[in-house]
Amino acid sequence: MLTLNRLDRADAQLLVSGASARAAEIGVPMCIAVTDESGNLLAFERMDGGKVTSITVAQDKAFTAAAARKATHEYNQACVPGNLVFGIHTALGGRLSVVGGGLPVLVDGEVVGGIGLSSGTPQQDMDCAQAGIDHFLSQRK
Amino acid sequence: MLTLNRLDRADAQLLVSGASARAAEIGVPMCIAVTDESGNLLAFERMDGGKVTSITVAQDKAFTAAAARKATHEYNQACVPGNLVFGIHTALGGRLSVVGGGLPVLVDGEVVGGIGLSSGTPQQDMDCAQAGIDHFLSQRK
Amino acid sequence: MLTLNRLDRADAQLLVSGASARAAEIGVPMCIAVTDESGNLLAFERMDGGKVTSITVAQDKAFTAAAARKATHEYNQACVPGNLVFGIHTALGGRLSVVGGGLPVLVDGEVVGGIGLSSGTPQQDMDCAQAGIDHFLSQRK
Amino acid sequence: MLTLNRLDRADAQLLVSGASARAAEIGVPMCIAVTDESGNLLAFERMDGGKVTSITVAQDKAFTAAAARKATHEYNQACVPGNLVFGIHTALGGRLSVVGGGLPVLVDGEVVGGIGLSSGTPQQDMDCAQAGIDHFLSQRK
């Protein structure tokens, strides 16, 4: 039997609030998704003005980051024609996202969830995803 | 009427055990899938620590290798923009995998199944897939 | 943070071998799937003669039993026209299975995985799924 | 290793021509699909006037009959609310068809393929599917 740790509801809310605070700060309304360590959705929030397409993209980024235990922008760097990783972006019906903005959430070196942001540039999405993690790590009990 | 050969359950187990032994040796927990010659799943194993996204990717690699009778890394080499093969990675809803790690299983020059590995680098996945085939060919009755 | 327990690879193998032994005993080759507590595949085996359609059905039964923490035959009983549960069988693109043969795997009252069998009658599938659980509970370390 | 038999191209054409001759006789233009023993498409014909929806339905019937080794009308009889089989009609994204008109093709007691008809009443579809099989069995070399 394996024993593992997983974000709870309060953890997920910390991630969302940290990310949404940063998104408000930079003036970009976002879709924010948080999943558990298996990639299943724990919390989701569309800020006023967040894009409809981003509802799915944010979830896919969070899913990928948690379930593959890798930031989506790292997949992006490897997923170039001629690299053997190329094509991973169409796996799982395209649900495996290689667009920047999905980060695994680690506690004590273990992936306990994932966060995905979408609606800004990938750089803005990544920045806000990281802000969510920073807030979570500093505030969690 | 056509007469054809297909991996049986014992063959599939040999492929899985050869691949998982190699994965353990290199210290990378993997998802391992074996299909019949038509690409339908025969056996699957997720080693402790194998990635959730790899559950599907391993199966899709094995499916592609068997059903298209071609190693997925060979598709990868051809699937570059400007080459007429490009775009094949989105076929079948993305189920046709061009990510390295899927190999057809041949006996006497005939494709009798496929094996797909996922969770490591494509090179590691390919290495373990080949180990599965080597073990199968040396041990089968 | 939540802490939870999950079947490991050795547990999954016990479930598969208990179920396949029973299937062999009653002379019905089966597809056997075992998932973790989130419904993600851990192990799969198609016995020689298991049906191709059962590859997916067995996995969906195991997924449903684990992820919804309910035996699929219990959903079946409630999923009749006029009952407010009716229609649940089309949820998740039909992946939520209400066909008998999927059982949650419990240890100390906690769902740690799921097992799904397919290729026989639902009653045979349920019988073999239970045999897998019995074998697992009696043999696990 | 398993050795199995599968319809070849000439066999598939016999099945289609027998079915289409009967469809012409009763004045109902049909969609006719023939698959191999794993449910993968071998031949398809839409007669002038065959329905667009039937393109998929005929293929799903043939797939189901071959891959599950059971006539679709037999699934239909068992797939009633309260029966433990109920819900099987939504499996595989609805691709598992329980609508009458799909028959497995057997030679010497072994399923070697499937035939599915669609566009008429289920009874007409079943009648034409059987005519395809009768023609195949009487004409094959």
mmCIF file with all atom_site columns, N, CA and C in Angstrom, chain D residues 15-16 18-20 22-23 28-34 45 47 54 57-62 72 97 99-103 114-122 124-133:
data_model
loop_
_atom_site.group_PDB
_atom_site.id
_atom_site.type_symbol
_atom_site.label_atom_id
_atom_site.label_alt_id
_atom_site.label_comp_id
_atom_site.label_asym_id
_atom_site.label_entity_id
_atom_site.label_seq_id
_atom_site.pdbx_PDB_ins_code
_atom_site.Cartn_x
_atom_site.Cartn_y
_atom_site.Cartn_z
_atom_site.occupancy
_atom_site.B_iso_or_equiv
_atom_site.pdbx_formal_charge
_atom_site.auth_seq_id
_atom_site.auth_comp_id
_atom_site.auth_asym_id
_atom_site.auth_atom_id
_atom_site.pdbx_PDB_model_num
ATOM 1   N N  . LEU D 1 15  ? -19.605 -10.496 -48.302 1.00 0.00 ? 15  LEU D N  1
ATOM 2   C CA . LEU D 1 15  ? -20.570 -10.097 -47.269 1.00 0.00 ? 15  LEU D CA 1
ATOM 3   C C  . LEU D 1 15  ? -21.344 -8.852  -47.690 1.00 0.00 ? 15  LEU D C  1
ATOM 4   N N  . VAL D 1 16  ? -20.621 -7.876  -48.224 1.00 0.00 ? 16  VAL D N  1
ATOM 5   C CA . VAL D 1 16  ? -21.268 -6.638  -48.654 1.00 0.00 ? 16  VAL D CA 1
ATOM 6   C C  . VAL D 1 16  ? -22.232 -6.909  -49.808 1.00 0.00 ? 16  VAL D C  1
ATOM 7   N N  . GLY D 1 18  ? -23.768 -9.667  -50.721 1.00 0.00 ? 18  GLY D N  1
ATOM 8   C CA . GLY D 1 18  ? -24.949 -10.425 -50.299 1.00 0.00 ? 18  GLY D CA 1
ATOM 9   C C  . GLY D 1 18  ? -25.936 -9.542  -49.555 1.00 0.00 ? 18  GLY D C  1
ATOM 10  N N  . ALA D 1 19  ? -25.423 -8.678  -48.712 1.00 0.00 ? 19  ALA D N  1
ATOM 11  C CA . ALA D 1 19  ? -26.295 -7.789  -47.935 1.00 0.00 ? 19  ALA D CA 1
ATOM 12  C C  . ALA D 1 19  ? -26.943 -6.740  -48.834 1.00 0.00 ? 19  ALA D C  1
ATOM 13  N N  . SER D 1 20  ? -26.171 -6.173  -49.766 1.00 0.00 ? 20  SER D N  1
ATOM 14  C CA . SER D 1 20  ? -26.717 -5.108  -50.607 1.00 0.00 ? 20  SER D CA 1
ATOM 15  C C  . SER D 1 20  ? -27.733 -5.666  -51.606 1.00 0.00 ? 20  SER D C  1
ATOM 16  N N  . ARG D 1 22  ? -29.805 -8.088  -50.986 1.00 0.00 ? 22  ARG D N  1
ATOM 17  C CA . ARG D 1 22  ? -31.046 -8.255  -50.224 1.00 0.00 ? 22  ARG D CA 1
ATOM 18  C C  . ARG D 1 22  ? -31.694 -6.887  -49.955 1.00 0.00 ? 22  ARG D C  1
ATOM 19  N N  . ALA D 1 23  ? -30.868 -5.902  -49.655 1.00 0.00 ? 23  ALA D N  1
ATOM 20  C CA . ALA D 1 23  ? -31.394 -4.550  -49.403 1.00 0.00 ? 23  ALA D CA 1
ATOM 21  C C  . ALA D 1 23  ? -32.083 -4.009  -50.652 1.00 0.00 ? 23  ALA D C  1
ATOM 22  N N  . VAL D 1 28  ? -34.771 -1.058  -49.726 1.00 0.00 ? 28  VAL D N  1
ATOM 23  C CA . VAL D 1 28  ? -34.300 -0.157  -48.664 1.00 0.00 ? 28  VAL D CA 1
ATOM 24  C C  . VAL D 1 28  ? -32.804 0.088   -48.830 1.00 0.00 ? 28  VAL D C  1
ATOM 25  N N  . PRO D 1 29  ? -32.407 1.261   -49.297 1.00 0.00 ? 29  PRO D N  1
ATOM 26  C CA . PRO D 1 29  ? -30.968 1.534   -49.434 1.00 0.00 ? 29  PRO D CA 1
ATOM 27  C C  . PRO D 1 29  ? -30.307 1.584   -48.061 1.00 0.00 ? 29  PRO D C  1
ATOM 28  N N  . MET D 1 30  ? -29.180 0.897   -47.926 1.00 0.00 ? 30  MET D N  1
ATOM 29  C CA . MET D 1 30  ? -28.558 0.691   -46.620 1.00 0.00 ? 30  MET D CA 1
ATOM 30  C C  . MET D 1 30  ? -27.109 1.181   -46.592 1.00 0.00 ? 30  MET D C  1
ATOM 31  N N  . CYS D 1 31  ? -26.619 1.356   -45.385 1.00 0.00 ? 31  CYS D N  1
ATOM 32  C CA . CYS D 1 31  ? -25.179 1.441   -45.140 1.00 0.00 ? 31  CYS D CA 1
ATOM 33  C C  . CYS D 1 31  ? -24.746 0.078   -44.628 1.00 0.00 ? 31  CYS D C  1
ATOM 34  N N  . ILE D 1 32  ? -23.664 -0.425  -45.183 1.00 0.00 ? 32  ILE D N  1
ATOM 35  C CA . ILE D 1 32  ? -23.199 -1.783  -44.884 1.00 0.00 ? 32  ILE D CA 1
ATOM 36  C C  . ILE D 1 32  ? -21.736 -1.725  -44.468 1.00 0.00 ? 32  ILE D C  1
ATOM 37  N N  . ALA D 1 33  ? -21.441 -2.264  -43.285 1.00 0.00 ? 33  ALA D N  1
ATOM 38  C CA . ALA D 1 33  ? -20.059 -2.267  -42.792 1.00 0.00 ? 33  ALA D CA 1
ATOM 39  C C  . ALA D 1 33  ? -19.624 -3.684  -42.462 1.00 0.00 ? 33  ALA D C  1
ATOM 40  N N  . VAL D 1 34  ? -18.381 -3.988  -42.791 1.00 0.00 ? 34  VAL D N  1
ATOM 41  C CA . VAL D 1 34  ? -17.794 -5.294  -42.442 1.00 0.00 ? 34  VAL D CA 1
ATOM 42  C C  . VAL D 1 34  ? -16.477 -5.037  -41.721 1.00 0.00 ? 34  VAL D C  1
ATOM 43  N N  . GLU D 1 45  ? -19.944 0.246   -47.550 1.00 0.00 ? 45  GLU D N  1
ATOM 44  C CA . GLU D 1 45  ? -20.635 0.728   -48.742 1.00 0.00 ? 45  GLU D CA 1
ATOM 45  C C  . GLU D 1 45  ? -21.921 1.441   -48.351 1.00 0.00 ? 45  GLU D C  1
ATOM 46  N N  . MET D 1 47  ? -25.203 2.554   -50.021 1.00 0.00 ? 47  MET D N  1
ATOM 47  C CA . MET D 1 47  ? -26.022 2.467   -51.224 1.00 0.00 ? 47  MET D CA 1
ATOM 48  C C  . MET D 1 47  ? -26.646 3.848   -51.480 1.00 0.00 ? 47  MET D C  1
ATOM 49  N N  . SER D 1 54  ? -26.430 6.519   -40.532 1.00 0.00 ? 54  SER D N  1
ATOM 50  C CA . SER D 1 54  ? -26.180 5.078   -40.598 1.00 0.00 ? 54  SER D CA 1
ATOM 51  C C  . SER D 1 54  ? -24.723 4.745   -40.919 1.00 0.00 ? 54  SER D C  1
ATOM 52  N N  . VAL D 1 57  ? -23.527 4.228   -37.473 1.00 0.00 ? 57  VAL D N  1
ATOM 53  C CA . VAL D 1 57  ? -24.283 3.168   -36.784 1.00 0.00 ? 57  VAL D CA 1
ATOM 54  C C  . VAL D 1 57  ? -23.948 1.787   -37.354 1.00 0.00 ? 57  VAL D C  1
ATOM 55  N N  . ALA D 1 58  ? -23.857 1.689   -38.661 1.00 0.00 ? 58  ALA D N  1
ATOM 56  C CA . ALA D 1 58  ? -23.531 0.397   -39.275 1.00 0.00 ? 58  ALA D CA 1
ATOM 57  C C  . ALA D 1 58  ? -22.148 -0.079  -38.830 1.00 0.00 ? 58  ALA D C  1
ATOM 58  N N  . GLN D 1 59  ? -21.208 0.848   -38.782 1.00 0.00 ? 59  GLN D N  1
ATOM 59  C CA . GLN D 1 59  ? -19.851 0.475   -38.350 1.00 0.00 ? 59  GLN D CA 1
ATOM 60  C C  . GLN D 1 59  ? -19.842 0.044   -36.880 1.00 0.00 ? 59  GLN D C  1
ATOM 61  N N  . ASP D 1 60  ? -20.605 0.756   -36.056 1.00 0.00 ? 60  ASP D N  1
ATOM 62  C CA . ASP D 1 60  ? -20.643 0.408   -34.630 1.00 0.00 ? 60  ASP D CA 1
ATOM 63  C C  . ASP D 1 60  ? -21.304 -0.953  -34.409 1.00 0.00 ? 60  ASP D C  1
ATOM 64  N N  . LYS D 1 61  ? -22.305 -1.249  -35.199 1.00 0.00 ? 61  LYS D N  1
ATOM 65  C CA . LYS D 1 61  ? -22.954 -2.563  -35.090 1.00 0.00 ? 61  LYS D CA 1
ATOM 66  C C  . LYS D 1 61  ? -21.982 -3.684  -35.471 1.00 0.00 ? 61  LYS D C  1
ATOM 67  N N  . ALA D 1 62  ? -21.274 -3.485  -36.571 1.00 0.00 ? 62  ALA D N  1
ATOM 68  C CA . ALA D 1 62  ? -20.318 -4.512  -37.009 1.00 0.00 ? 62  ALA D CA 1
ATOM 69  C C  . ALA D 1 62  ? -19.183 -4.644  -35.996 1.00 0.00 ? 62  ALA D C  1
ATOM 70  N N  . THR D 1 72  ? -25.913 -7.796  -32.014 1.00 0.00 ? 72  THR D N  1
ATOM 71  C CA . THR D 1 72  ? -26.339 -6.601  -31.281 1.00 0.00 ? 72  THR D CA 1
ATOM 72  C C  . THR D 1 72  ? -27.770 -6.742  -30.757 1.00 0.00 ? 72  THR D C  1
ATOM 73  N N  . SER D 1 97  ? -22.906 -0.869  -29.704 1.00 0.00 ? 97  SER D N  1
ATOM 74  C CA . SER D 1 97  ? -24.285 -0.731  -30.185 1.00 0.00 ? 97  SER D CA 1
ATOM 75  C C  . SER D 1 97  ? -25.145 -1.918  -29.762 1.00 0.00 ? 97  SER D C  1
ATOM 76  N N  . VAL D 1 99  ? -28.366 -1.866  -30.912 1.00 0.00 ? 99  VAL D N  1
ATOM 77  C CA . VAL D 1 99  ? -29.455 -1.761  -31.884 1.00 0.00 ? 99  VAL D CA 1
ATOM 78  C C  . VAL D 1 99  ? -29.368 -2.950  -32.844 1.00 0.00 ? 99  VAL D C  1
ATOM 79  N N  . GLY D 1 100 ? -30.477 -3.602  -33.087 1.00 0.00 ? 100 GLY D N  1
ATOM 80  C CA . GLY D 1 100 ? -30.476 -4.777  -33.973 1.00 0.00 ? 100 GLY D CA 1
ATOM 81  C C  . GLY D 1 100 ? -29.888 -4.465  -35.335 1.00 0.00 ? 100 GLY D C  1
ATOM 82  N N  . GLY D 1 101 ? -29.118 -5.418  -35.899 1.00 0.00 ? 101 GLY D N  1
ATOM 83  C CA . GLY D 1 101 ? -28.549 -5.225  -37.225 1.00 0.00 ? 101 GLY D CA 1
ATOM 84  C C  . GLY D 1 101 ? -27.061 -5.507  -37.304 1.00 0.00 ? 101 GLY D C  1
ATOM 85  N N  . GLY D 1 102 ? -26.465 -5.946  -36.200 1.00 0.00 ? 102 GLY D N  1
ATOM 86  C CA . GLY D 1 102 ? -25.045 -6.331  -36.201 1.00 0.00 ? 102 GLY D CA 1
ATOM 87  C C  . GLY D 1 102 ? -24.912 -7.802  -35.884 1.00 0.00 ? 102 GLY D C  1
ATOM 88  N N  . LEU D 1 103 ? -24.205 -8.535  -36.705 1.00 0.00 ? 103 LEU D N  1
ATOM 89  C CA . LEU D 1 103 ? -24.031 -9.971  -36.490 1.00 0.00 ? 103 LEU D CA 1
ATOM 90  C C  . LEU D 1 103 ? -22.559 -10.353 -36.563 1.00 0.00 ? 103 LEU D C  1
ATOM 91  N N  . GLY D 1 114 ? -17.278 -9.219  -38.445 1.00 0.00 ? 114 GLY D N  1
ATOM 92  C CA . GLY D 1 114 ? -18.622 -8.764  -38.086 1.00 0.00 ? 114 GLY D CA 1
ATOM 93  C C  . GLY D 1 114 ? -19.236 -8.006  -39.244 1.00 0.00 ? 114 GLY D C  1
ATOM 94  N N  . ILE D 1 115 ? -20.574 -8.006  -39.300 1.00 0.00 ? 115 ILE D N  1
ATOM 95  C CA . ILE D 1 115 ? -21.278 -7.236  -40.320 1.00 0.00 ? 115 ILE D CA 1
ATOM 96  C C  . ILE D 1 115 ? -22.357 -6.402  -39.641 1.00 0.00 ? 115 ILE D C  1
ATOM 97  N N  . GLY D 1 116 ? -22.488 -5.150  -40.078 1.00 0.00 ? 116 GLY D N  1
ATOM 98  C CA . GLY D 1 116 ? -23.502 -4.277  -39.509 1.00 0.00 ? 116 GLY D CA 1
ATOM 99  C C  . GLY D 1 116 ? -24.238 -3.529  -40.606 1.00 0.00 ? 116 GLY D C  1
ATOM 100 N N  . LEU D 1 117 ? -25.545 -3.498  -40.476 1.00 0.00 ? 117 LEU D N  1
ATOM 101 C CA . LEU D 1 117 ? -26.380 -2.804  -41.450 1.00 0.00 ? 117 LEU D CA 1
ATOM 102 C C  . LEU D 1 117 ? -27.187 -1.734  -40.737 1.00 0.00 ? 117 LEU D C  1
ATOM 103 N N  . SER D 1 118 ? -27.452 -0.653  -41.459 1.00 0.00 ? 118 SER D N  1
ATOM 104 C CA . SER D 1 118 ? -28.274 0.400   -40.886 1.00 0.00 ? 118 SER D CA 1
ATOM 105 C C  . SER D 1 118 ? -28.906 1.217   -41.995 1.00 0.00 ? 118 SER D C  1
ATOM 106 N N  . SER D 1 119 ? -30.112 1.649   -41.745 1.00 0.00 ? 119 SER D N  1
ATOM 107 C CA . SER D 1 119 ? -30.938 2.567   -42.551 1.00 0.00 ? 119 SER D CA 1
ATOM 108 C C  . SER D 1 119 ? -32.378 2.112   -42.603 1.00 0.00 ? 119 SER D C  1
ATOM 109 N N  . GLY D 1 120 ? -32.601 0.800   -42.396 1.00 0.00 ? 120 GLY D N  1
ATOM 110 C CA . GLY D 1 120 ? -33.981 0.298   -42.382 1.00 0.00 ? 120 GLY D CA 1
ATOM 111 C C  . GLY D 1 120 ? -34.469 0.164   -40.953 1.00 0.00 ? 120 GLY D C  1
ATOM 112 N N  . THR D 1 121 ? -35.528 -0.620  -40.757 1.00 0.00 ? 121 THR D N  1
ATOM 113 C CA . THR D 1 121 ? -35.917 -0.983  -39.405 1.00 0.00 ? 121 THR D CA 1
ATOM 114 C C  . THR D 1 121 ? -34.871 -1.973  -38.900 1.00 0.00 ? 121 THR D C  1
ATOM 115 N N  . PRO D 1 122 ? -34.733 -2.123  -37.577 1.00 0.00 ? 122 PRO D N  1
ATOM 116 C CA . PRO D 1 122 ? -33.775 -3.120  -37.091 1.00 0.00 ? 122 PRO D CA 1
ATOM 117 C C  . PRO D 1 122 ? -34.026 -4.497  -37.690 1.00 0.00 ? 122 PRO D C  1
ATOM 118 N N  . GLN D 1 124 ? -35.275 -5.195  -40.642 1.00 0.00 ? 124 GLN D N  1
ATOM 119 C CA . GLN D 1 124 ? -34.743 -5.185  -42.014 1.00 0.00 ? 124 GLN D CA 1
ATOM 120 C C  . GLN D 1 124 ? -33.216 -5.227  -41.998 1.00 0.00 ? 124 GLN D C  1
ATOM 121 N N  . ASP D 1 125 ? -32.620 -4.481  -41.082 1.00 0.00 ? 125 ASP D N  1
ATOM 122 C CA . ASP D 1 125 ? -31.157 -4.467  -40.976 1.00 0.00 ? 125 ASP D CA 1
ATOM 123 C C  . ASP D 1 125 ? -30.635 -5.870  -40.650 1.00 0.00 ? 125 ASP D C  1
ATOM 124 N N  . MET D 1 126 ? -31.296 -6.531  -39.706 1.00 0.00 ? 126 MET D N  1
ATOM 125 C CA . MET D 1 126 ? -30.892 -7.889  -39.313 1.00 0.00 ? 126 MET D CA 1
ATOM 126 C C  . MET D 1 126 ? -31.055 -8.867  -40.476 1.00 0.00 ? 126 MET D C  1
ATOM 127 N N  . ASP D 1 127 ? -32.137 -8.715  -41.195 1.00 0.00 ? 127 ASP D N  1
ATOM 128 C CA . ASP D 1 127 ? -32.437 -9.581  -42.334 1.00 0.00 ? 127 ASP D CA 1
ATOM 129 C C  . ASP D 1 127 ? -31.333 -9.447  -43.396 1.00 0.00 ? 127 ASP D C  1
ATOM 130 N N  . CYS D 1 128 ? -30.948 -8.223  -43.689 1.00 0.00 ? 128 CYS D N  1
ATOM 131 C CA . CYS D 1 128 ? -29.919 -7.992  -44.715 1.00 0.00 ? 128 CYS D CA 1
ATOM 132 C C  . CYS D 1 128 ? -28.534 -8.421  -44.218 1.00 0.00 ? 128 CYS D C  1
ATOM 133 N N  . ALA D 1 129 ? -28.277 -8.243  -42.918 1.00 0.00 ? 129 ALA D N  1
ATOM 134 C CA . ALA D 1 129 ? -26.996 -8.700  -42.370 1.00 0.00 ? 129 ALA D CA 1
ATOM 135 C C  . ALA D 1 129 ? -26.893 -10.216 -42.520 1.00 0.00 ? 129 ALA D C  1
ATOM 136 N N  . GLN D 1 130 ? -27.997 -10.895 -42.218 1.00 0.00 ? 130 GLN D N  1
ATOM 137 C CA . GLN D 1 130 ? -27.999 -12.356 -42.346 1.00 0.00 ? 130 GLN D CA 1
ATOM 138 C C  . GLN D 1 130 ? -27.833 -12.776 -43.808 1.00 0.00 ? 130 GLN D C  1
ATOM 139 N N  . ALA D 1 131 ? -28.444 -12.019 -44.710 1.00 0.00 ? 131 ALA D N  1
ATOM 140 C CA . ALA D 1 131 ? -28.299 -12.333 -46.140 1.00 0.00 ? 131 ALA D CA 1
ATOM 141 C C  . ALA D 1 131 ? -26.838 -12.198 -46.569 1.00 0.00 ? 131 ALA D C  1
ATOM 142 N N  . GLY D 1 132 ? -26.145 -11.222 -46.013 1.00 0.00 ? 132 GLY D N  1
ATOM 143 C CA . GLY D 1 132 ? -24.717 -11.071 -46.305 1.00 0.00 ? 132 GLY D CA 1
ATOM 144 C C  . GLY D 1 132 ? -23.936 -12.289 -45.849 1.00 0.00 ? 132 GLY D C  1
ATOM 145 N N  . ILE D 1 133 ? -24.247 -12.763 -44.652 1.00 0.00 ? 133 ILE D N  1
ATOM 146 C CA . ILE D 1 133 ? -23.547 -13.937 -44.113 1.00 0.00 ? 133 ILE D CA 1
ATOM 147 C C  . ILE D 1 133 ? -23.870 -15.182 -44.932 1.00 0.00 ? 133 ILE D C  1
#
